[in-house]
Coordinates of C-alpha atoms in Angstrom, one line a residue:
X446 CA 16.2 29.6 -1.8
X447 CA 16.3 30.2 2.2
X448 CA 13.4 32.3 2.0
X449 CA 10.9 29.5 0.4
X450 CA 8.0 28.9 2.8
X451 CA 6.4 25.5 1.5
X452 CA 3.4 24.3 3.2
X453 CA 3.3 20.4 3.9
X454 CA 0.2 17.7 4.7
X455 CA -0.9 14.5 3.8
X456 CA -3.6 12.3 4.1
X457 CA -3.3 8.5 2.9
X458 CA -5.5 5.8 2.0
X459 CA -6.5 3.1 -0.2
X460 CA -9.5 1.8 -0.8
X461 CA -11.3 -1.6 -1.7
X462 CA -14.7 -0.2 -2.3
X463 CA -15.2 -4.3 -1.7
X464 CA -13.6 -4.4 1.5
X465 CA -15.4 -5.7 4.7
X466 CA -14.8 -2.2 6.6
X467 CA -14.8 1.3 6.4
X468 CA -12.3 4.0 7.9
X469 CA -13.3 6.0 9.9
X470 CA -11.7 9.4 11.8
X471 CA -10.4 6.7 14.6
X472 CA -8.4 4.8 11.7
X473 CA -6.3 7.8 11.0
X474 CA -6.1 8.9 14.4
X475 CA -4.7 5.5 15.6
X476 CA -2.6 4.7 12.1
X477 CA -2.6 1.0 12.1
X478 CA 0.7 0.3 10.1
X479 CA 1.3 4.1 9.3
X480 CA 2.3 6.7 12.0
X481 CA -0.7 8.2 14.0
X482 CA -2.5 10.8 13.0
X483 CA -0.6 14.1 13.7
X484 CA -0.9 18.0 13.2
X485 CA 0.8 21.5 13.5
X486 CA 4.7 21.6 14.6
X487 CA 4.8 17.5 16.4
X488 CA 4.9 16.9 12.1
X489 CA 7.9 16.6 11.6
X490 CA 9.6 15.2 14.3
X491 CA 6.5 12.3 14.3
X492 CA 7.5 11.6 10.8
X493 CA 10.8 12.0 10.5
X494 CA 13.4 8.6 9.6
X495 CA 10.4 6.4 8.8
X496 CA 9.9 5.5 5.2
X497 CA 7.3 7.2 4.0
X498 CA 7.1 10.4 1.7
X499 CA 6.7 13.3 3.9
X500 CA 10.0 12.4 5.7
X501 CA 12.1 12.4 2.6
X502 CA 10.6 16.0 1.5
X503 CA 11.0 17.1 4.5
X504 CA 14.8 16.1 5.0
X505 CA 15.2 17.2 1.5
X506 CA 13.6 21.0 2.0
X507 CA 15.5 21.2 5.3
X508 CA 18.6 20.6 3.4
X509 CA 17.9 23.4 0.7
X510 CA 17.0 25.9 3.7
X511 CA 12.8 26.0 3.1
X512 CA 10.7 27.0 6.1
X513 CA 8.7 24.5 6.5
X514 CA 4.9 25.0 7.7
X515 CA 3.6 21.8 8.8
X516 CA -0.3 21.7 8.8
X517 CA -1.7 17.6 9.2
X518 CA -0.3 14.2 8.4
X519 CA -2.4 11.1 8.9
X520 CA -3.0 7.7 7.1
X521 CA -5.0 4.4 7.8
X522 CA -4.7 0.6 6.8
X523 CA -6.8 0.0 3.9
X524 CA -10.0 -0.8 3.8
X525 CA -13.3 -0.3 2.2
X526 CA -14.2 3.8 2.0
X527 CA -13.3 6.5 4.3
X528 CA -16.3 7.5 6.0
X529 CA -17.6 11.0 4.8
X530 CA -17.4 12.2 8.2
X531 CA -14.1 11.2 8.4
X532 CA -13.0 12.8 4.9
X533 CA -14.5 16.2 5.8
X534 CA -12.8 16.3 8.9
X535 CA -9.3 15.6 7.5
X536 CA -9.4 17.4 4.4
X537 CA -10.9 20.4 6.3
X538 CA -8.9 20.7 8.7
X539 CA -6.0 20.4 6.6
X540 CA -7.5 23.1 4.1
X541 CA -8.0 25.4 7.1
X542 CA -4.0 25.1 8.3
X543 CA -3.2 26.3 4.5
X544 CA -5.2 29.0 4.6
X545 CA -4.3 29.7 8.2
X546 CA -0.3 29.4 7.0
X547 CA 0.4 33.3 5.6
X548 CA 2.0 33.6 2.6
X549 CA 3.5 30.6 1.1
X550 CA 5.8 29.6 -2.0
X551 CA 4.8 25.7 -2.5
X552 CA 2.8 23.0 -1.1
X553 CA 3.5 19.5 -1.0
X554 CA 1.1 16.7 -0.2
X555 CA 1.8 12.7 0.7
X556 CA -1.4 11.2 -0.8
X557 CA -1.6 7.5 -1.5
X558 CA -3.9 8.2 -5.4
X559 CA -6.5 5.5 -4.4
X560 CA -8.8 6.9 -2.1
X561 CA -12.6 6.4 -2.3
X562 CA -14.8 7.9 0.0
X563 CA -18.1 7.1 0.5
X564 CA -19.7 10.7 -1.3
X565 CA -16.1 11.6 -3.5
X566 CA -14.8 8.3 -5.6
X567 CA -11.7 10.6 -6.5
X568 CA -11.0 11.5 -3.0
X569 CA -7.4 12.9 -3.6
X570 CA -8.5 14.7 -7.0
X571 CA -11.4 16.2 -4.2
X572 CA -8.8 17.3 -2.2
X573 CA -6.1 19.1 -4.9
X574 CA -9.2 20.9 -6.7
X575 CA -10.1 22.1 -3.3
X576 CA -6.6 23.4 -2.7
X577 CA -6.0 24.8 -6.0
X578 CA -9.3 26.9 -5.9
X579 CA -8.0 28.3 -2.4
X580 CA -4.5 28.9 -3.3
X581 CA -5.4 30.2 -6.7
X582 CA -3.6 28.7 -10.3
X583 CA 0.0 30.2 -9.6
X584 CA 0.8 28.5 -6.4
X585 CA 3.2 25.6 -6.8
X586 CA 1.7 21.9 -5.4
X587 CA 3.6 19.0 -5.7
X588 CA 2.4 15.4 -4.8
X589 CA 4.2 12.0 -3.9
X590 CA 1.6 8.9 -4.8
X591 CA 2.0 5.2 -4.2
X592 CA 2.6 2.9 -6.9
X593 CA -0.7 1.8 -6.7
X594 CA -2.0 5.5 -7.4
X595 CA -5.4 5.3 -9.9
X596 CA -4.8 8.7 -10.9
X597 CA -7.3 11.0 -12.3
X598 CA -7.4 13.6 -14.8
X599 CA -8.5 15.9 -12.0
X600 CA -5.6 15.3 -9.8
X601 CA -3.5 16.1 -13.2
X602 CA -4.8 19.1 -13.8
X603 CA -5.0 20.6 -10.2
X604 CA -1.4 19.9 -9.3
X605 CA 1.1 21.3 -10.7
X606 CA 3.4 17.9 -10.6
X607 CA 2.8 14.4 -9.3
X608 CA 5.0 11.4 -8.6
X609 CA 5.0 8.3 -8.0
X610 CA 6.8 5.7 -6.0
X611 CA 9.3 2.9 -8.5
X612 CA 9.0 -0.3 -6.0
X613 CA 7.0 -2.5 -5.2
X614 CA 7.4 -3.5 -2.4
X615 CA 7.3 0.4 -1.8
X616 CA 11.1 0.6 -0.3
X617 CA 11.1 3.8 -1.9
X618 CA 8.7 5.9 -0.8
X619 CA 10.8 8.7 1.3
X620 CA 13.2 8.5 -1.9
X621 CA 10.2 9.4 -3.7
X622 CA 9.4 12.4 -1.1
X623 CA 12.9 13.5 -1.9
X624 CA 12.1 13.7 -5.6
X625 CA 9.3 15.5 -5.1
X626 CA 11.5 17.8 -3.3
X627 CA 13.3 18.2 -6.2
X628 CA 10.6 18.9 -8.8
X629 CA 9.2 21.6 -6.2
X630 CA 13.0 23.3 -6.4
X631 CA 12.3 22.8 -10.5
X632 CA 9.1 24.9 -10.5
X633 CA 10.7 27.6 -7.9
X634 CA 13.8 28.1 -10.3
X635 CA 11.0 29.4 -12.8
X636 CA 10.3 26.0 -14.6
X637 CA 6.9 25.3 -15.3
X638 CA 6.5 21.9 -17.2
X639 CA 3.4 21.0 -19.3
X640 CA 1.9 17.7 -18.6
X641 CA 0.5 14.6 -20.8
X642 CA -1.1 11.9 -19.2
X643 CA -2.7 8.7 -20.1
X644 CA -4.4 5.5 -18.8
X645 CA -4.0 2.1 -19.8
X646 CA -6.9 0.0 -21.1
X647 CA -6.4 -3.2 -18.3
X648 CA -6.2 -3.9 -14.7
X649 CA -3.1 -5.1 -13.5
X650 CA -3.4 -7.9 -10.6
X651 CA -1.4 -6.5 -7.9
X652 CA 0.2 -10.1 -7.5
X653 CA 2.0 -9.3 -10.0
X654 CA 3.5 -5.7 -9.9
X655 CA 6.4 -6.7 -7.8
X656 CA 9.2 -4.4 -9.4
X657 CA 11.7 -7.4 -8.5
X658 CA 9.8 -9.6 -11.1
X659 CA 9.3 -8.3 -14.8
X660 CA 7.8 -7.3 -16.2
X661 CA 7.7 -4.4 -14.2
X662 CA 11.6 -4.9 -12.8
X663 CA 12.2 -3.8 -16.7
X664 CA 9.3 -0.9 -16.8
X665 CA 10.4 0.6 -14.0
X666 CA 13.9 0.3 -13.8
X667 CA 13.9 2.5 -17.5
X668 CA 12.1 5.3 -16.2
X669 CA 15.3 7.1 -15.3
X670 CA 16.9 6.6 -18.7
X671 CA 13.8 8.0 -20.0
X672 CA 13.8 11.5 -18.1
X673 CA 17.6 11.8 -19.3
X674 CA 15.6 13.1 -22.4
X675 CA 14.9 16.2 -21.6
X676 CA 11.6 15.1 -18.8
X677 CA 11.3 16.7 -15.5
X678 CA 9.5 13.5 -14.4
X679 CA 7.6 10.7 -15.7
X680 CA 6.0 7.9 -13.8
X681 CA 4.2 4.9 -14.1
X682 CA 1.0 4.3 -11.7
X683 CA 0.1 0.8 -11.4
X684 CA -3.5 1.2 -10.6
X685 CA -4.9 -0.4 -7.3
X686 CA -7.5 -2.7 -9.0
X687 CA -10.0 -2.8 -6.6
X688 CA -11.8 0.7 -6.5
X689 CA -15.3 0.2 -8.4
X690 CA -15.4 4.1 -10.4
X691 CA -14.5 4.6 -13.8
X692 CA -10.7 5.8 -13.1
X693 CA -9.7 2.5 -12.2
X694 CA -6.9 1.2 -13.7
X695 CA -2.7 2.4 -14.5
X696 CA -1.9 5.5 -15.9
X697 CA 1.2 7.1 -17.2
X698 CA 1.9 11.0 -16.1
X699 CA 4.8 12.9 -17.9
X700 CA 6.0 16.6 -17.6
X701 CA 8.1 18.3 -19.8
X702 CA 8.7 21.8 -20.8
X703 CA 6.5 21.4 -24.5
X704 CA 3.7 19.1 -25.2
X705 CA 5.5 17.0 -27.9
X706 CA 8.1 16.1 -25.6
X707 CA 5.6 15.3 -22.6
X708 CA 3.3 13.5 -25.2
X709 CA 6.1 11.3 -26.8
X710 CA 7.0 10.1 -23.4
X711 CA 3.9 9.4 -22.2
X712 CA 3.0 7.5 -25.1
X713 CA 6.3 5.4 -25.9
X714 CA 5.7 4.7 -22.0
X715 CA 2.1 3.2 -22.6
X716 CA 3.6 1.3 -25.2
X717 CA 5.9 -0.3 -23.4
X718 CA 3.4 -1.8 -21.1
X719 CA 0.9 -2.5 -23.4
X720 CA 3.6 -4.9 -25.3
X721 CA 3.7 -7.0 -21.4
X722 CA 0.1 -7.5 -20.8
X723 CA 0.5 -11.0 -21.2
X724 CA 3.4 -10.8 -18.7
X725 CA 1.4 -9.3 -16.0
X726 CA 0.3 -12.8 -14.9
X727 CA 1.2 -15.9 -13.0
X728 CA 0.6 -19.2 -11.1
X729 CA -1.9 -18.8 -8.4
X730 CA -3.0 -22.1 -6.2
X731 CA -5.5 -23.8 -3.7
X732 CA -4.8 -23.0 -0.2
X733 CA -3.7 -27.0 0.1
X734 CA -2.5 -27.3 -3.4
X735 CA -0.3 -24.6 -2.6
X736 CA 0.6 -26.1 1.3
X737 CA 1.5 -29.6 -0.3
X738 CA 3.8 -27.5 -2.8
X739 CA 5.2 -25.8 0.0
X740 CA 6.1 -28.7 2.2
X741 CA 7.6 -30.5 -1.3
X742 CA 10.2 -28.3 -1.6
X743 CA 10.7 -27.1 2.0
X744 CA 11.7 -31.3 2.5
X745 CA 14.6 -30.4 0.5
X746 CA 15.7 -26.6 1.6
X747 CA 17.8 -24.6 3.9
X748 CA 15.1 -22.1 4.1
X749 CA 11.6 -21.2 4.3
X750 CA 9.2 -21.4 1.5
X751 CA 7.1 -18.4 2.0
X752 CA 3.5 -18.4 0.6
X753 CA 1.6 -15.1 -0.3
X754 CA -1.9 -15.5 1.4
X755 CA -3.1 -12.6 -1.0
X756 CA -7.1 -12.5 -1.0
X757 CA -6.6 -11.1 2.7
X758 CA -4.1 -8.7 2.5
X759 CA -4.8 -6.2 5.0
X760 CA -2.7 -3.5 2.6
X761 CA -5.4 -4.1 -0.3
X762 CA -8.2 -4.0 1.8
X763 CA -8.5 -7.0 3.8
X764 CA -9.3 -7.6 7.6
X765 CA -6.8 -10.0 8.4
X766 CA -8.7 -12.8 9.7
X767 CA -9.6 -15.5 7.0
X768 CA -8.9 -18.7 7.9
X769 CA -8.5 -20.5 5.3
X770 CA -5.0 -20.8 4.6
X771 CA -4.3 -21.6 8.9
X772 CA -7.1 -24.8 7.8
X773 CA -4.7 -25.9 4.6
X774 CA -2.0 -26.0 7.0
X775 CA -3.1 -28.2 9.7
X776 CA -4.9 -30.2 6.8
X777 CA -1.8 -30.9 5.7
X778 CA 0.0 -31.6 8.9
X779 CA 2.5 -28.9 8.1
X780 CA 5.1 -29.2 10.4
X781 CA 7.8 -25.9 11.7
X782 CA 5.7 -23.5 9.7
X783 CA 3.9 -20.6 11.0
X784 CA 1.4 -18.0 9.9
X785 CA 0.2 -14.3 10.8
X786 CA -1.2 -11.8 11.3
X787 CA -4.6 -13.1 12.0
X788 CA -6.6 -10.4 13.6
X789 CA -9.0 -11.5 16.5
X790 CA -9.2 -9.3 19.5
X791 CA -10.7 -11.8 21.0
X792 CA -9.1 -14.4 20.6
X793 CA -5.9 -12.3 22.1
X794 CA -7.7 -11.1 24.7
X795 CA -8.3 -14.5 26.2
X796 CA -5.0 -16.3 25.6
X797 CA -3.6 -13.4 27.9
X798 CA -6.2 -14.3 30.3
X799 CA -5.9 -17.8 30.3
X800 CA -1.6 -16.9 30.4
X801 CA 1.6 -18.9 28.8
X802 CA 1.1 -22.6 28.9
X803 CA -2.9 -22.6 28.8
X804 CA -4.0 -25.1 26.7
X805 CA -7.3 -24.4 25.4
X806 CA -10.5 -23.8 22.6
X807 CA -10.7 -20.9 19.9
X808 CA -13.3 -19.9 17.7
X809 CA -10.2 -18.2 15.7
X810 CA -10.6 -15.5 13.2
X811 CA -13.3 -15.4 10.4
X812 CA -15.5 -12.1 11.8
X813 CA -15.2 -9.9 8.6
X814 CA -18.2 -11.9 6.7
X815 CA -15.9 -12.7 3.6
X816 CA -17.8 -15.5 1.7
X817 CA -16.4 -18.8 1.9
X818 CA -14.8 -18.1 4.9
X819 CA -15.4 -18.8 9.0
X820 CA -14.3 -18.7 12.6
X821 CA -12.2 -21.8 12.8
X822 CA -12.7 -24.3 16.3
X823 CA -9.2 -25.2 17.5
X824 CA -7.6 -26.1 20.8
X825 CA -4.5 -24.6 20.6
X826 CA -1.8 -23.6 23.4
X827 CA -0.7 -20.2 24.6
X828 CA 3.1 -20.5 23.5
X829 CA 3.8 -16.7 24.0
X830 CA 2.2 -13.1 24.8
X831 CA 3.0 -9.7 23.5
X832 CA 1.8 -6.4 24.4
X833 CA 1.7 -5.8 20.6
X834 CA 4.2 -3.1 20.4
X835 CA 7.7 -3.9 18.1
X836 CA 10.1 -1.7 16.1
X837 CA 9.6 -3.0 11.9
X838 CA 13.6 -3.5 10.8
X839 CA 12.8 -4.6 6.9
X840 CA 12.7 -2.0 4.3
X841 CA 9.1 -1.9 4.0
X842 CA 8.3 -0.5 7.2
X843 CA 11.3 1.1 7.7
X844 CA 11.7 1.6 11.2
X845 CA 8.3 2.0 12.2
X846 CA 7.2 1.6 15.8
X847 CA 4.3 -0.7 15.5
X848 CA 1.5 -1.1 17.7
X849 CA -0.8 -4.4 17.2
X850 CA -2.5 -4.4 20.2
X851 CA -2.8 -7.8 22.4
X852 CA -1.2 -10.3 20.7
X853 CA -0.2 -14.2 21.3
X854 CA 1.7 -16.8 19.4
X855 CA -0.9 -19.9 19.5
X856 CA 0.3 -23.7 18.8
X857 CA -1.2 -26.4 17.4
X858 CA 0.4 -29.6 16.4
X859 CA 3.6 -28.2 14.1
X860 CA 1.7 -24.5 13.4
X861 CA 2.7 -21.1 15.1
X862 CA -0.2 -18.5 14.8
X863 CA 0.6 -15.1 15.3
X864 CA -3.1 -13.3 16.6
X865 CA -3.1 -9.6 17.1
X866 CA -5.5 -7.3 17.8
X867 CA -4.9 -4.8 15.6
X868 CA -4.1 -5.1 11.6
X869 CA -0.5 -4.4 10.0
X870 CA 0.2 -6.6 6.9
X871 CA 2.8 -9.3 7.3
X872 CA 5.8 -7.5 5.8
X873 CA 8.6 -7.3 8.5
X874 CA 10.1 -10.4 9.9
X875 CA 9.9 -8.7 13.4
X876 CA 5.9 -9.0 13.0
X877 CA 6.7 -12.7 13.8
X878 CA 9.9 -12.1 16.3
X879 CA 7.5 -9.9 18.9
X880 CA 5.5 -13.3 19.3
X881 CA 8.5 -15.5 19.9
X882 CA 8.9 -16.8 16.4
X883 CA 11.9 -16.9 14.8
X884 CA 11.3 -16.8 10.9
X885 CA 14.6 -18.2 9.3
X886 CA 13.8 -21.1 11.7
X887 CA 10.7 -22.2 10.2
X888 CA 10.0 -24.0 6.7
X889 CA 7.0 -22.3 6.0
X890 CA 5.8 -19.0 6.4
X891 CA 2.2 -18.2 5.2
X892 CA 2.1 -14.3 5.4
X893 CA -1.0 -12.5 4.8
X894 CA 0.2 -10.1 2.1
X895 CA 0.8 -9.6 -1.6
X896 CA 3.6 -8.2 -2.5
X897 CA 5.7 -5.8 0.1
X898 CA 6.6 -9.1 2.3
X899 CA 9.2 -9.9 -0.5
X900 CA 11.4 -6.8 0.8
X901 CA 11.7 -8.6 4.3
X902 CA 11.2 -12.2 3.4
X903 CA 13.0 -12.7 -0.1
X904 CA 16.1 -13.0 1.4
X905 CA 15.6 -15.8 3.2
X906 CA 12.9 -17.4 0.8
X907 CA 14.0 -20.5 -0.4
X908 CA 10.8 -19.5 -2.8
X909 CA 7.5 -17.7 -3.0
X910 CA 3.9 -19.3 -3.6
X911 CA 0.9 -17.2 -4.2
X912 CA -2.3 -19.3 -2.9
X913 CA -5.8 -17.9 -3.2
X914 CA -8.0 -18.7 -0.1
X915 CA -11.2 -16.9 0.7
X916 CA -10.8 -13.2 0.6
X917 CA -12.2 -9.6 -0.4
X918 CA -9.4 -8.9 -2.9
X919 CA -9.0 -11.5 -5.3
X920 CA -6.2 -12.7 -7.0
X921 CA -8.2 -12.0 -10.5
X922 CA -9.7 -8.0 -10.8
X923 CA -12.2 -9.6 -13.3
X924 CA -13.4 -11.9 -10.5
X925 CA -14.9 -8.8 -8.5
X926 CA -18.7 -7.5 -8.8
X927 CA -17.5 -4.3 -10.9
X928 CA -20.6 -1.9 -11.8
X929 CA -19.0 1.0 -12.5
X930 CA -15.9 1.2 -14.5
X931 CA -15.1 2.6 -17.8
X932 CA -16.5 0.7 -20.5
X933 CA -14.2 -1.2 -22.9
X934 CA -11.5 -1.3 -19.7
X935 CA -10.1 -4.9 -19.7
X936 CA -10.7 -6.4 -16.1
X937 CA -7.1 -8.6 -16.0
X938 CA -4.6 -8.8 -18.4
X939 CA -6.5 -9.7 -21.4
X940 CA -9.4 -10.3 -19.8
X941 CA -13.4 -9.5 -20.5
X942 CA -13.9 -6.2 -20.7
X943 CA -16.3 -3.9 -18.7
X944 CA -19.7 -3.2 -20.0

């Protein structure tokens, strides 16, 4: 297997055709959460120990002896659609490095599954039909997607095998790399699976598709008892329910070497979840409903009481910068509880100027237009100043070096607010350490996220809220302005169904 020359990209994202903000080339380039954009040999060694799926492939292929042949790797926060400029450039230039790379044996590709841009709403099915017609039908591609993949029957068809990360939060996802790994050494030993796939008929709120809650902790943690059948892989795609085209949704992908095996699976799979739709839901509450709650039970705990601020989850699209969770807290006169990241450039920039100990006026947050929301008018003090950069140490993140711009820990009355310059969901408890603000000593923590803060922060949760302040990615799917999914497709978990 020495002689194997596998070719190796990616190109992440995941889109909220809702969101406030586009990507553009400069996203990629600089990262935000992700590592920055790279290309030819610096791959490897720019990816290399961070959780993300090219870094398990790659450890995996250099274990089996494969020459690697690293072309571009790149991914940006998520946001509303990647900028056609920005899509043409990337997927071009990683086209070119294939077709620049000799002859090759396989290609693998980190792709997230949910990218829109703004002339292609099946940007990764694009990008695999593009490869496929320059590689021609016999050359082996293998994909890793996130859990929150909406696949496609294009990207089906024009890879030879995709799969998909098993947690959420995605702790996982170079442990899926490595699986991909292994279903690229499948299809060199001569093994060429046939392939079923099927989508579900409902969104899934991504509130709930935390694989440490069922119903998915069941779903998921099955999926290896069900390729001890005779499967080379089958994986479940929670859909990211935000992306207005008709391929919205979860999907189940299965390969196996006859159709009746591959169709079985698939179908027992779909099944499965169909029988939990009902399960796939949950208590959601007011921004001060849910801040009273919190302070209840934080009266009597040891720990924090963490509350999801969800509608403005930078990873589902968000910009970071609602306010209206910060104006429940002080509403409240919460006391030792602290909240972040609220992006404001601005608002960093002058508590740097005005230095630690400055007591002064804010117009914080509330740029990105989201309805319902503002710029909030607070006097608040300048309790600490970062340069922005920290090292992520939760699972999540993995290691990550992390760069968030300016950034400031701001105080007012008994609330910490971590301002940044640049967005990263709140998912690492180091995200609040770089500011001065010890986590585990707090009784709330108000972390604008949805789900992948529970790897980090459930083990020192006393317990977890979900509160729905003003956002661009609502708690509820059906809630958003859909025009353009497939009719009949159930908007939430037995929900009204698309026109």
């Amino acid at each position: 297997m020495s002689s194997f020359r596998i070719a190796v990209a990616g190109f992440m994202h995941e889109t909220n055709t809702f969101g406030p903000s586009k990507a553009g080339y400069d996203a990629f380039v600089e990262g935000g959460g992700w590592p920055a954009l790279v290309e030819g040999p610096d791959l490897i060694a720019s990816t290399r120990n961070v959780n993300i799926g090219i870094s398990g492939f790659v450890t995996a292929a250099e274990a089996a002896g494969w020459a690697l042949v690293p072309t571009l790797w790149c991914a940006a926060s998520p946001s509303a659609h990647v900028t056609e400029a920005a899509y043409e450039t990337i997927a071009g230039r990683i086209l070119a490095g294939i077709a620049a790379a000799g002859k090759l044996d396989g290609i693998y590709l980190d792709l997230h599954g949910a990218m829109v841009a703004e002339h292609v709403d099946d940007g990764e099915g694009e990008l695999l039909a593009r490869l496929r017609r320059l590689v021609g039908p016999d050359l082996p591609i293998v994909a890793s997607l996130d859990l929150h993949a909406n696949v496609t029957a294009k990207m089906v068809e024009a890879a030879d095998m995709l799969v998909a990360y098993r947690t959420y939060p995605h702790v996982d996802m170079a442990e899926t790399g490595r699986r991909a790994a292994s279903l690229m050494a499948r299809r060199l030993g001569g093994q060429r699976d046939v392939k079923a796939f099927r989508q579900l008929p409902f969104l899934i709120p991504i509130a709930w598709q935390a694989t440490s809650m069922e119903p998915n902790r069941s779903l998921y943690g099955g999926l290896a008892d069900r390729e001890a059948v005779g499967l080379g892989s089958i994986s479940l795609a929670m859909g990211f329910p935000a992306a207005d085209f008709a391929d919205c949704g979860p999907s189940v992908f299965a390969y196996a070497p006859d159709q009746a095996t591959a169709d079985a699976a698939a179908e027992n799979l779909c099944a499965a979840v169909l029988a939990q739709e009902s399960a796939f839901d949950g208590t959601v509450y007011s921004p001060e409903d849910g801040v009273r709650e919190a302070m209840r039970i934080a009266a009597m705990a040891t720990r924090p009481v963490v509350i999801a601020d969800t509608q403005d989850n930078p990873g589902a699209g968000g910009d970071s910068d609602t306010t209206g969770m910060l104006r429940a807290l002080i509403a409240c006169g919460a006391t030792e509880a602290a909240i972040g990241v609220i992006v404001d450039p601005a608002a960093a920039a002058k508590a740097h100027e005005a230095g630690v100990g400055a007591t002064l006026a804010f117009s914080l947050g509330g740029k990105s237009g989201v309805e319902g929301d503002a710029p909030f008018d607070i006097l608040c003090t300048v309790e600490a100043l970062s340069d922005g950069h920290l090292v992520a140490s939760g699972p999540f993140y993995g290691g990550a070096r992390m760069q968030l711009g300016l950034a400031a820990c701001l105080g007012i009355g008994g609330v910490r607010i971590v301002v940044a310059s640049r967005k990263a969901q709140m998912a690492d408890r180091e995200m609040y350490r770089f500011v001065g603000i010890e986590p585990e000593a707090q009784k709330i923590l108000v972390n604008k996220s949805s789900v992948h803060f529970r790897a980090d922060f459930e083990p020192i949760a006393e317990t977890i809220l979900v509160c729905a302040a003003p956002g661009p990615m609502p708690v509820d799917p059906a809630s958003l302005p859909f025009t353009r999914l497939r009719p009949g497709l159930r908007m939430s978990p037995n929900g009204p169904s698309a026109p």
